[in-house]
Short mmCIF file of C-alpha atoms in Angstrom, two decimals:
data_model
loop_
_atom_site.label_atom_id
_atom_site.label_comp_id
_atom_site.label_asym_id
_atom_site.label_seq_id
_atom_site.Cartn_x
_atom_site.Cartn_y
_atom_site.Cartn_z
CA UNK Q 94 0.00 0.00 0.00
CA UNK Q 95 1.40 3.39 -1.04
CA UNK Q 96 1.82 6.03 1.65
CA UNK Q 97 -0.99 8.62 1.31
CA UNK Q 98 -0.18 12.04 -0.14
CA UNK Q 99 -1.12 15.22 1.67
CA UNK Q 100 -3.19 17.68 -0.38
CA UNK Q 101 -3.53 21.48 -0.06
CA UNK Q 102 -5.72 24.31 -1.33
CA UNK Q 103 -5.63 28.12 -1.21
CA UNK Q 104 -8.10 29.97 1.03
CA UNK Q 105 -9.57 26.80 2.48
CA UNK Q 106 -11.71 28.13 5.32
CA UNK Q 107 -15.39 28.02 6.27
CA UNK Q 108 -17.66 27.21 9.23
CA UNK Q 109 -19.51 24.17 10.54
CA UNK Q 110 -23.05 23.84 9.24
CA UNK Q 111 -23.99 21.74 12.29
CA UNK Q 112 -22.43 20.77 15.60
CA UNK Q 113 -20.56 17.46 16.16
CA UNK Q 114 -19.70 15.46 19.25
CA UNK Q 115 -16.19 14.54 20.42
CA UNK Q 116 -16.55 11.11 18.78
CA UNK Q 117 -18.10 12.12 15.45
CA UNK Q 118 -16.23 10.82 12.37
CA UNK Q 119 -17.76 13.25 9.85
CA UNK Q 120 -18.53 16.95 9.69
CA UNK Q 121 -20.60 19.18 7.39
CA UNK Q 122 -19.46 22.66 6.41
CA UNK Q 123 -21.55 25.63 5.28
CA UNK Q 124 -23.44 24.97 2.09
CA UNK Q 125 -21.32 25.22 -1.04
CA UNK Q 126 -18.03 25.79 0.80
CA UNK Q 127 -16.82 22.20 0.62
CA UNK Q 128 -15.42 22.99 -2.83
CA UNK Q 129 -12.84 25.26 -1.18
CA UNK Q 130 -11.04 22.14 0.06
CA UNK Q 131 -9.29 19.28 -1.75
CA UNK Q 132 -11.15 16.16 -2.81
CA UNK Q 133 -8.84 13.25 -1.78
CA UNK Q 134 -8.88 9.76 -3.25
CA UNK Q 135 -9.74 7.33 -0.48
CA UNK Q 136 -6.70 5.50 0.87
CA UNK Q 137 -4.08 7.39 -1.12
CA UNK Q 138 -4.64 11.07 -0.28
CA UNK Q 139 -5.71 13.28 2.64
CA UNK Q 140 -5.71 16.87 3.88
CA UNK Q 141 -5.67 18.46 7.33
CA UNK Q 142 -8.07 21.06 8.72
CA UNK Q 143 -8.08 22.83 12.07
CA UNK Q 144 -11.33 23.31 14.03
CA UNK Q 145 -11.39 26.52 16.12
CA UNK Q 146 -14.11 27.70 18.50
CA UNK Q 147 -15.68 30.85 17.09
CA UNK Q 148 -16.27 32.45 20.48
CA UNK Q 149 -12.69 32.61 21.86
CA UNK Q 150 -10.41 31.20 19.18
CA UNK Q 151 -8.50 29.45 21.94
CA UNK Q 152 -9.77 25.88 21.50
CA UNK Q 153 -8.36 23.94 18.58
CA UNK Q 154 -8.42 20.42 17.19
CA UNK Q 155 -6.60 19.19 14.09
CA UNK Q 156 -8.46 16.54 12.10
CA UNK Q 157 -7.43 14.48 9.09
CA UNK Q 158 -9.89 14.44 6.20
CA UNK Q 159 -9.66 11.20 4.21
CA UNK Q 160 -12.67 11.77 1.90
CA UNK Q 161 -15.04 14.57 0.90
CA UNK Q 162 -18.42 14.40 -0.83
CA UNK Q 163 -19.72 17.90 -1.48
CA UNK Q 164 -19.83 19.63 1.89
CA UNK Q 165 -19.42 16.44 3.99
CA UNK Q 166 -15.94 15.42 5.14
CA UNK Q 167 -14.90 12.05 6.59
CA UNK Q 168 -12.41 12.73 9.37
CA UNK Q 169 -9.92 11.14 11.75
CA UNK Q 170 -9.94 12.98 15.08
CA UNK Q 171 -7.27 14.43 17.39
CA UNK Q 172 -4.23 14.74 15.11
CA UNK Q 173 -0.79 16.05 16.11
CA UNK Q 174 -1.43 15.83 19.85
CA UNK Q 175 -4.70 17.76 19.94
CA UNK Q 176 -7.77 16.56 21.90
CA UNK Q 177 -11.16 15.60 20.44
CA UNK Q 178 -13.89 17.94 21.66
CA UNK Q 179 -17.52 18.78 20.79
CA UNK Q 180 -18.01 21.55 18.25
CA UNK Q 181 -20.96 23.82 17.53
CA UNK Q 182 -22.49 25.18 14.36
CA UNK Q 183 -20.62 28.30 13.30
CA UNK Q 184 -17.25 27.17 14.67
CA UNK Q 185 -14.37 27.72 12.23
CA UNK Q 186 -12.94 25.11 9.83
CA UNK Q 187 -9.59 26.22 8.36
CA UNK Q 188 -6.72 24.71 6.36
CA UNK Q 189 -3.75 26.00 8.32
CA UNK Q 190 -0.05 25.26 8.30
CA UNK Q 191 0.64 22.69 11.02
CA UNK Q 192 3.81 21.25 12.58
CA UNK Q 193 2.98 17.84 11.13
CA UNK Q 194 2.66 19.37 7.68
CA UNK Q 195 6.09 20.95 7.98
CA UNK Q 196 7.60 17.69 9.27
CA UNK Q 197 6.50 16.05 6.04
CA UNK Q 198 8.46 18.60 4.05
CA UNK Q 199 12.09 18.00 3.03
CA UNK Q 200 14.28 20.81 4.25
CA UNK Q 201 17.68 21.69 2.82
CA UNK Q 202 19.73 20.11 5.67
CA UNK Q 203 17.64 16.93 5.38
CA UNK Q 204 18.10 16.87 1.62
CA UNK Q 205 21.86 17.26 1.97
CA UNK Q 206 22.13 14.56 4.66
CA UNK Q 207 19.34 12.45 3.11
CA UNK Q 208 18.08 11.67 6.61
CA UNK Q 209 14.80 10.59 5.05
CA UNK Q 210 16.60 7.63 3.46
CA UNK Q 211 19.95 7.27 5.26
CA UNK Q 212 20.56 6.22 8.87
CA UNK Q 213 22.83 4.32 11.24
CA UNK Q 214 21.76 0.84 12.28
CA UNK Q 215 21.25 0.62 16.07
CA UNK Q 216 20.04 -2.99 16.24
CA UNK Q 217 21.76 -6.26 17.06
CA UNK Q 218 23.30 -9.05 14.99
CA UNK Q 219 20.76 -10.18 12.37
CA UNK Q 220 18.16 -7.61 13.58
CA UNK Q 221 18.69 -4.17 12.08
CA UNK Q 222 16.88 -1.11 13.49
CA UNK Q 223 17.02 2.42 12.05
CA UNK Q 224 15.16 5.69 12.60
CA UNK Q 225 14.60 7.95 9.60
CA UNK Q 226 13.65 11.62 9.68
CA UNK Q 227 10.75 12.06 9.10
CA UNK Q 228 9.94 8.83 10.91
CA UNK Q 229 8.46 5.90 9.01
CA UNK Q 230 5.41 4.38 10.72
CA UNK Q 231 3.95 2.33 7.89
CA UNK Q 232 5.15 0.41 4.85
CA UNK Q 233 6.00 2.68 1.91
CA UNK Q 234 6.31 0.75 -1.37
CA UNK Q 235 9.28 1.96 -3.39
CA UNK Q 236 11.09 3.41 -0.39
CA UNK Q 237 14.85 3.00 -0.85
CA UNK Q 238 16.97 3.25 2.28
CA UNK Q 239 20.73 3.28 2.79
CA UNK Q 240 21.83 1.78 6.11
CA UNK Q 241 25.21 1.94 7.86
CA UNK Q 242 25.35 -1.62 9.18
CA UNK Q 243 26.34 -2.05 12.84
CA UNK Q 244 27.07 -5.80 12.81
CA UNK Q 245 28.11 -8.36 10.20
CA UNK Q 246 25.25 -10.84 9.91
CA UNK Q 247 25.54 -14.54 10.66
CA UNK Q 248 22.36 -15.65 8.89
CA UNK Q 249 18.77 -14.60 8.15
CA UNK Q 250 17.95 -10.99 9.10
CA UNK Q 251 15.09 -8.67 9.99
CA UNK Q 252 14.83 -4.89 9.59
CA UNK Q 253 12.73 -2.38 11.51
CA UNK Q 254 12.37 0.99 9.77
CA UNK Q 255 9.67 2.07 12.20
CA UNK Q 256 6.84 -0.12 10.94
CA UNK Q 257 7.90 -3.26 12.84
CA UNK Q 258 10.51 -5.97 12.29
CA UNK Q 259 10.21 -7.40 8.79
CA UNK Q 260 12.37 -10.02 7.04
CA UNK Q 261 15.27 -8.75 4.92
CA UNK Q 262 15.95 -11.04 1.94
CA UNK Q 263 17.91 -11.44 -1.30
CA UNK Q 264 16.35 -10.38 -4.61
CA UNK Q 265 15.10 -13.93 -5.21
CA UNK Q 266 13.39 -14.03 -1.80
CA UNK Q 267 15.96 -16.28 -0.14
CA UNK Q 268 17.26 -15.52 3.34
CA UNK Q 269 20.56 -13.67 3.64
CA UNK Q 270 23.62 -15.85 4.00
CA UNK Q 271 26.43 -15.31 6.49
CA UNK Q 272 28.42 -12.18 5.67
CA UNK Q 273 25.88 -10.60 3.31
CA UNK Q 274 25.98 -7.55 5.62
CA UNK Q 275 29.34 -6.12 6.62
CA UNK Q 276 29.86 -4.17 9.84
CA UNK Q 277 30.60 -0.55 8.94
CA UNK Q 278 29.46 -1.06 5.35
CA UNK Q 279 26.45 0.56 3.70
CA UNK Q 280 23.56 -1.66 2.61
CA UNK Q 281 20.72 -0.53 0.35
CA UNK Q 282 17.23 -1.95 0.77
CA UNK Q 283 13.95 -1.42 -1.06
CA UNK Q 284 10.47 -1.78 0.40
CA UNK Q 285 8.39 -3.75 -2.08
CA UNK Q 286 5.23 -2.95 -0.11
CA UNK Q 287 4.39 -6.56 0.65
CA UNK Q 288 6.29 -9.44 2.13
CA UNK Q 289 9.91 -8.74 3.02
CA UNK Q 290 12.29 -5.87 2.48
CA UNK Q 291 14.71 -6.58 -0.35
CA UNK Q 292 18.47 -6.18 -0.01
CA UNK Q 293 20.15 -4.96 -3.18
CA UNK Q 294 23.56 -3.28 -3.16
CA UNK Q 295 25.22 -5.31 -0.42
CA UNK Q 296 23.67 -8.62 -1.33
CA UNK Q 297 26.32 -11.22 -2.15
CA UNK Q 298 23.83 -12.73 -4.55
CA UNK Q 299 23.17 -9.42 -6.29
CA UNK Q 300 26.88 -8.69 -6.65
CA UNK Q 301 27.50 -12.15 -8.06
CA UNK Q 302 24.67 -11.82 -10.57
CA UNK Q 303 26.11 -8.48 -11.63
CA UNK Q 304 29.47 -10.11 -12.30
CA UNK Q 305 31.22 -8.55 -9.31
CA UNK Q 306 33.65 -10.48 -7.13
CA UNK Q 307 32.10 -11.60 -3.85
CA UNK Q 308 33.67 -12.99 -0.68
CA UNK Q 309 35.93 -15.93 -1.49
CA UNK Q 310 36.32 -14.91 -5.13
CA UNK Q 311 39.73 -15.84 -6.57
CA UNK Q 312 41.90 -13.96 -9.02
CA UNK Q 313 45.45 -14.50 -10.28
CA UNK Q 314 47.76 -11.66 -11.26
CA UNK Q 315 51.34 -11.88 -12.59
CA UNK Q 316 52.45 -9.50 -9.83
CA UNK Q 317 53.09 -9.34 -6.10
CA UNK Q 318 51.14 -6.14 -5.45
CA UNK Q 319 48.74 -5.22 -2.64
CA UNK Q 320 45.08 -5.04 -3.70
CA UNK Q 321 42.52 -3.15 -1.61
CA UNK Q 322 39.71 -5.47 -0.56
CA UNK Q 323 41.75 -8.62 -1.21
CA UNK Q 324 44.18 -10.81 0.72
CA UNK Q 325 46.78 -13.25 -0.57
CA UNK Q 326 46.02 -16.99 -0.49
CA UNK Q 327 49.27 -17.83 1.26
CA UNK Q 328 48.16 -19.51 4.50
CA UNK Q 329 48.68 -16.38 6.61
CA UNK Q 330 45.96 -15.55 9.17
CA UNK Q 331 43.14 -12.97 9.07
CA UNK Q 332 40.86 -11.68 11.84
CA UNK Q 333 39.54 -8.55 13.55
CA UNK Q 334 41.64 -5.61 14.73
CA UNK Q 335 42.46 -7.29 18.06
CA UNK Q 336 43.25 -10.73 16.61
CA UNK Q 337 46.95 -10.08 15.86
CA UNK Q 338 46.36 -11.78 12.53
CA UNK Q 339 49.50 -12.09 10.40
CA UNK Q 340 48.09 -10.84 7.10
CA UNK Q 341 44.94 -8.79 7.68
CA UNK Q 342 43.54 -7.64 11.05
CA UNK Q 343 40.44 -5.51 10.52
CA UNK Q 344 36.66 -5.59 10.90
CA UNK Q 345 36.30 -5.95 7.12
CA UNK Q 346 37.78 -9.47 7.40
CA UNK Q 347 34.51 -10.79 8.91
CA UNK Q 348 33.10 -12.11 5.64
CA UNK Q 349 36.25 -13.94 4.55
CA UNK Q 350 36.79 -15.25 8.09
CA UNK Q 351 33.30 -16.79 7.97
CA UNK Q 352 33.89 -18.10 4.44
CA UNK Q 353 36.97 -20.02 5.56
CA UNK Q 354 35.34 -21.11 8.83
CA UNK Q 355 32.25 -22.53 7.09
CA UNK Q 356 33.93 -24.17 4.08
CA UNK Q 357 37.16 -25.66 5.39
CA UNK Q 358 38.03 -27.85 8.35
CA UNK Q 359 40.10 -26.74 11.31
CA UNK Q 360 42.93 -28.95 10.08
CA UNK Q 361 43.19 -27.14 6.74
CA UNK Q 362 42.25 -23.64 7.96
CA UNK Q 363 42.92 -23.73 11.70
CA UNK Q 364 41.80 -21.06 14.16
CA UNK Q 365 44.26 -19.32 16.49
CA UNK Q 366 43.90 -17.25 19.63
CA UNK Q 367 45.09 -13.64 19.56
CA UNK Q 368 48.28 -14.96 21.19
CA UNK Q 369 48.92 -17.12 18.12
CA UNK Q 370 48.08 -20.46 19.73
CA UNK Q 371 46.10 -22.92 17.61
CA UNK Q 372 42.73 -23.66 19.22
CA UNK Q 373 39.43 -25.41 18.60
CA UNK Q 374 36.54 -23.61 16.95
CA UNK Q 375 33.71 -22.01 18.88
CA UNK Q 376 29.95 -22.00 18.31
CA UNK Q 377 30.11 -20.30 14.92
CA UNK Q 378 32.24 -18.03 12.75
CA UNK Q 379 30.75 -14.82 14.14
CA UNK Q 380 31.47 -15.90 17.71
CA UNK Q 381 35.10 -16.74 16.91
CA UNK Q 382 35.57 -13.48 14.99
CA UNK Q 383 34.11 -11.47 17.89
CA UNK Q 384 36.41 -13.37 20.26
CA UNK Q 385 39.40 -11.93 18.34
CA UNK Q 386 40.48 -15.29 16.96
CA UNK Q 387 42.39 -15.48 13.68
CA UNK Q 388 41.98 -18.08 10.95
CA UNK Q 389 44.53 -19.34 8.43
CA UNK Q 390 43.59 -18.71 4.81
CA UNK Q 391 43.76 -21.45 2.23
CA UNK Q 392 47.30 -21.86 0.93
CA UNK Q 393 47.75 -21.73 -2.84
CA UNK Q 394 51.52 -21.30 -2.83
CA UNK Q 395 53.11 -23.55 -5.44
CA UNK Q 396 49.69 -24.81 -6.57
CA UNK Q 397 47.95 -24.86 -9.93
CA UNK Q 398 44.16 -24.94 -10.15
CA UNK Q 399 42.42 -28.26 -10.83
CA UNK Q 400 38.81 -29.32 -11.19
CA UNK Q 401 37.43 -31.72 -8.59
CA UNK Q 402 36.96 -35.30 -9.74
CA UNK Q 403 33.16 -35.07 -9.42
CA UNK Q 404 32.10 -31.38 -9.16
CA UNK Q 405 28.70 -32.38 -7.88
CA UNK Q 406 28.23 -35.09 -10.52
CA UNK Q 407 29.62 -38.54 -11.17
CA UNK Q 408 33.26 -39.17 -10.37
CA UNK Q 409 35.49 -39.13 -13.45
CA UNK Q 410 38.31 -41.22 -11.92
CA UNK Q 411 40.83 -39.08 -13.84
CA UNK Q 412 42.87 -38.74 -10.64
CA UNK Q 413 43.08 -42.43 -9.82
CA UNK Q 414 46.56 -43.13 -8.46
CA UNK Q 415 47.50 -39.44 -8.17
CA UNK Q 416 49.35 -38.73 -4.89
CA UNK Q 417 47.28 -36.72 -2.35
CA UNK Q 418 48.87 -34.23 0.04
CA UNK Q 419 45.65 -33.21 1.77
CA UNK Q 420 42.01 -34.30 1.48
CA UNK Q 421 40.91 -36.21 -1.61
CA UNK Q 422 40.18 -35.64 -5.28
CA UNK Q 423 36.44 -35.17 -4.62
CA UNK Q 424 36.73 -32.54 -1.87
CA UNK Q 425 37.11 -28.85 -2.71
CA UNK Q 426 40.30 -27.29 -1.40
CA UNK Q 427 42.24 -30.58 -1.33
CA UNK Q 428 45.86 -30.68 -2.50
CA UNK Q 429 46.76 -33.44 -4.97
CA UNK Q 430 49.71 -34.22 -7.23
CA UNK Q 431 53.42 -33.58 -6.70
CA UNK Q 432 56.09 -31.32 -8.16
CA UNK Q 433 58.89 -33.95 -8.16
CA UNK Q 434 58.57 -37.72 -8.47
CA UNK Q 435 61.02 -40.63 -8.22
CA UNK Q 436 60.15 -43.45 -10.63
CA UNK Q 437 59.76 -46.93 -9.26
CA UNK Q 438 60.88 -49.96 -11.30
CA UNK Q 439 57.22 -50.78 -11.97
CA UNK Q 440 56.75 -47.32 -13.54
CA UNK Q 441 59.61 -47.75 -16.02
CA UNK Q 442 58.75 -48.84 -19.57
CA UNK Q 443 59.75 -52.32 -20.74
CA UNK Q 444 63.17 -52.00 -22.38
CA UNK Q 445 66.41 -53.84 -23.30
CA UNK Q 446 70.09 -52.94 -23.13
CA UNK Q 447 72.58 -53.79 -25.89
CA UNK Q 448 75.80 -55.32 -24.55
CA UNK Q 449 79.02 -56.62 -26.11
CA UNK Q 450 82.71 -57.33 -25.53
CA UNK Q 451 85.55 -56.03 -27.67
CA UNK Q 452 88.91 -57.26 -26.44
CA UNK Q 453 90.78 -58.83 -29.43
CA UNK Q 454 94.14 -59.34 -27.67
CA UNK Q 455 92.92 -60.86 -24.43
CA UNK Q 456 91.97 -64.53 -23.86
CA UNK Q 457 91.60 -67.02 -21.01
CA UNK Q 458 92.02 -70.78 -20.88
CA UNK Q 459 89.31 -72.85 -19.34
CA UNK Q 460 88.53 -76.34 -18.23
CA UNK Q 461 85.76 -78.30 -19.86
CA UNK Q 462 84.70 -79.60 -16.48
CA UNK Q 463 83.71 -76.04 -15.41
CA UNK Q 464 80.62 -76.29 -17.58
CA UNK Q 465 79.67 -79.92 -17.09
CA UNK Q 466 80.23 -81.00 -20.70
CA UNK Q 467 83.07 -82.21 -22.88
CA UNK Q 468 84.83 -80.29 -25.55
CA UNK Q 469 84.19 -81.90 -28.97
CA UNK Q 470 86.88 -84.35 -30.15
CA UNK Q 471 87.44 -82.31 -33.28
CA UNK Q 472 88.38 -79.33 -31.16
CA UNK Q 473 86.84 -75.82 -31.33
CA UNK Q 474 84.75 -74.00 -28.76
CA UNK Q 475 82.19 -75.69 -26.56
CA UNK Q 476 78.52 -75.11 -27.51
CA UNK Q 477 77.32 -72.98 -24.67
CA UNK Q 478 75.77 -69.53 -25.25
CA UNK Q 479 75.86 -67.92 -21.83
CA UNK Q 480 79.58 -68.07 -21.44
CA UNK Q 481 81.82 -65.14 -22.25
CA UNK Q 482 85.33 -64.33 -21.30
CA UNK Q 483 85.57 -62.13 -18.27
CA UNK Q 484 88.05 -59.36 -17.94
CA UNK Q 485 89.64 -59.64 -14.52
CA UNK Q 486 90.65 -56.04 -14.45
CA UNK Q 487 89.03 -53.30 -12.33
CA UNK Q 488 87.03 -51.57 -15.10
CA UNK Q 489 83.39 -50.78 -14.16
CA UNK Q 490 82.09 -50.89 -17.69
CA UNK Q 491 81.32 -53.65 -20.12
CA UNK Q 492 79.76 -57.07 -19.70
CA UNK Q 493 80.35 -59.44 -16.83
CA UNK Q 494 79.14 -62.94 -15.90
CA UNK Q 495 76.76 -62.98 -12.97
CA UNK Q 496 78.07 -65.68 -10.67
CA UNK Q 497 74.62 -66.59 -9.34
CA UNK Q 498 72.73 -67.26 -12.56
CA UNK Q 499 75.26 -67.17 -15.34
CA UNK Q 500 73.37 -64.37 -17.19
CA UNK Q 501 75.11 -61.40 -18.72
CA UNK Q 502 74.13 -58.01 -17.13
CA UNK Q 503 75.29 -54.42 -17.58
CA UNK Q 504 76.62 -52.24 -14.85
CA UNK Q 505 74.04 -49.77 -13.38
CA UNK Q 506 73.86 -46.14 -14.50
CA UNK Q 507 71.87 -43.07 -13.32
CA UNK Q 508 71.28 -41.54 -9.87
CA UNK Q 509 67.78 -42.74 -9.00
CA UNK Q 510 66.79 -39.14 -8.21
CA UNK Q 511 63.34 -37.54 -8.72
CA UNK Q 512 62.36 -35.84 -11.93
CA UNK Q 513 60.45 -32.56 -12.42
CA UNK Q 514 56.69 -32.74 -13.06
CA UNK Q 515 56.07 -28.99 -13.30
CA UNK Q 516 54.85 -27.57 -16.60
CA UNK Q 517 56.53 -24.47 -17.94
CA UNK Q 518 54.44 -21.55 -16.73
CA UNK Q 519 54.33 -18.03 -15.33
CA UNK Q 520 54.23 -17.52 -11.56
CA UNK Q 521 52.17 -14.83 -9.89
CA UNK Q 522 49.88 -14.26 -6.91
CA UNK Q 523 46.47 -15.69 -6.04
CA UNK Q 524 44.17 -13.20 -4.26
CA UNK Q 525 40.96 -13.87 -2.29
CA UNK Q 526 38.16 -11.29 -2.03
CA UNK Q 527 37.36 -10.09 1.48
#
């Protein structure tokens, strides 16, 4: 329902055609003089008149006229602190300037300060309360209000502009999530006239739909600069001004503190006391933030970005067998893979080594009994394939006879060290939105 508009007219004055009691809800003015006054639409317009006793001029009552038919006015009694009294025929009916009328006017200081649409929140966590000037006592569809928020919210919220506590929601009607309101920040709301008030400018949802970065948003830059409104994803702590956080200690860290607290375990993003001692988590993120605890941010140092194995759908199994440093391939924020890797024998491809002996001036005698068979009577070499002459020198290269199985093997080569798995790329800094 739209707030009613006050109407005015020039020279609106006459007298009562008949007396009324102190409880009468209508009055009749002198014949033909009703036309001197406005003719309001019921429910959306009104005008004020002042009743004055004709004898002394000292008794007055302000009434609100909500409808007029000819010379008959429908009225609401005792406005602006005046008392309802009985009136006689001939008493005066005038449209005068009243204090209430002036209060409805925007004055230059109000226009400059926008006190009619801007105020400081004086309520508690999740229950905002503001007082506008002029005061709001009923719902006003289309009213846009800017509020300096007193407390970062921890969940669903209500707002009292003067017409009672009413739910404050996202543009789609959903309840506000943790951190949608930031202590010290300015939030803009609109009264739709029915249902809840709607949060617009500070809504995380609205910012996201508009393409703006919201709390927890990630960006990479090929620099090591400091960005206002962002912290570095380097595992350093954040918290309020008294938290002694390593990276960012300020009230504007409330949203990102809650984002880490709600999305990551205390083993990955642990909480610390203001003395820097790791501790367990309290009742909720807001309680820990208010208690001046600090929380470690996610650590993206030396990490590339990978998609989870499932992402809310069926597992792909692409990461089967990939080493895991923390978590698992189906949990957001987990660390998988490795920069360096040492191959095991099972990971080597099937392969062969060529081997040979070149020693034309060196020979050894041998006994046929060494090999369990006789040399042929016609002479020549015995028919065995796995025998080769063995150099008795100290050289570490070439072919030798393995004394345990009689098979030729080559001497080992290589260090057995790890090899690099890192792709060629550009390093920079990952930032997280406060």
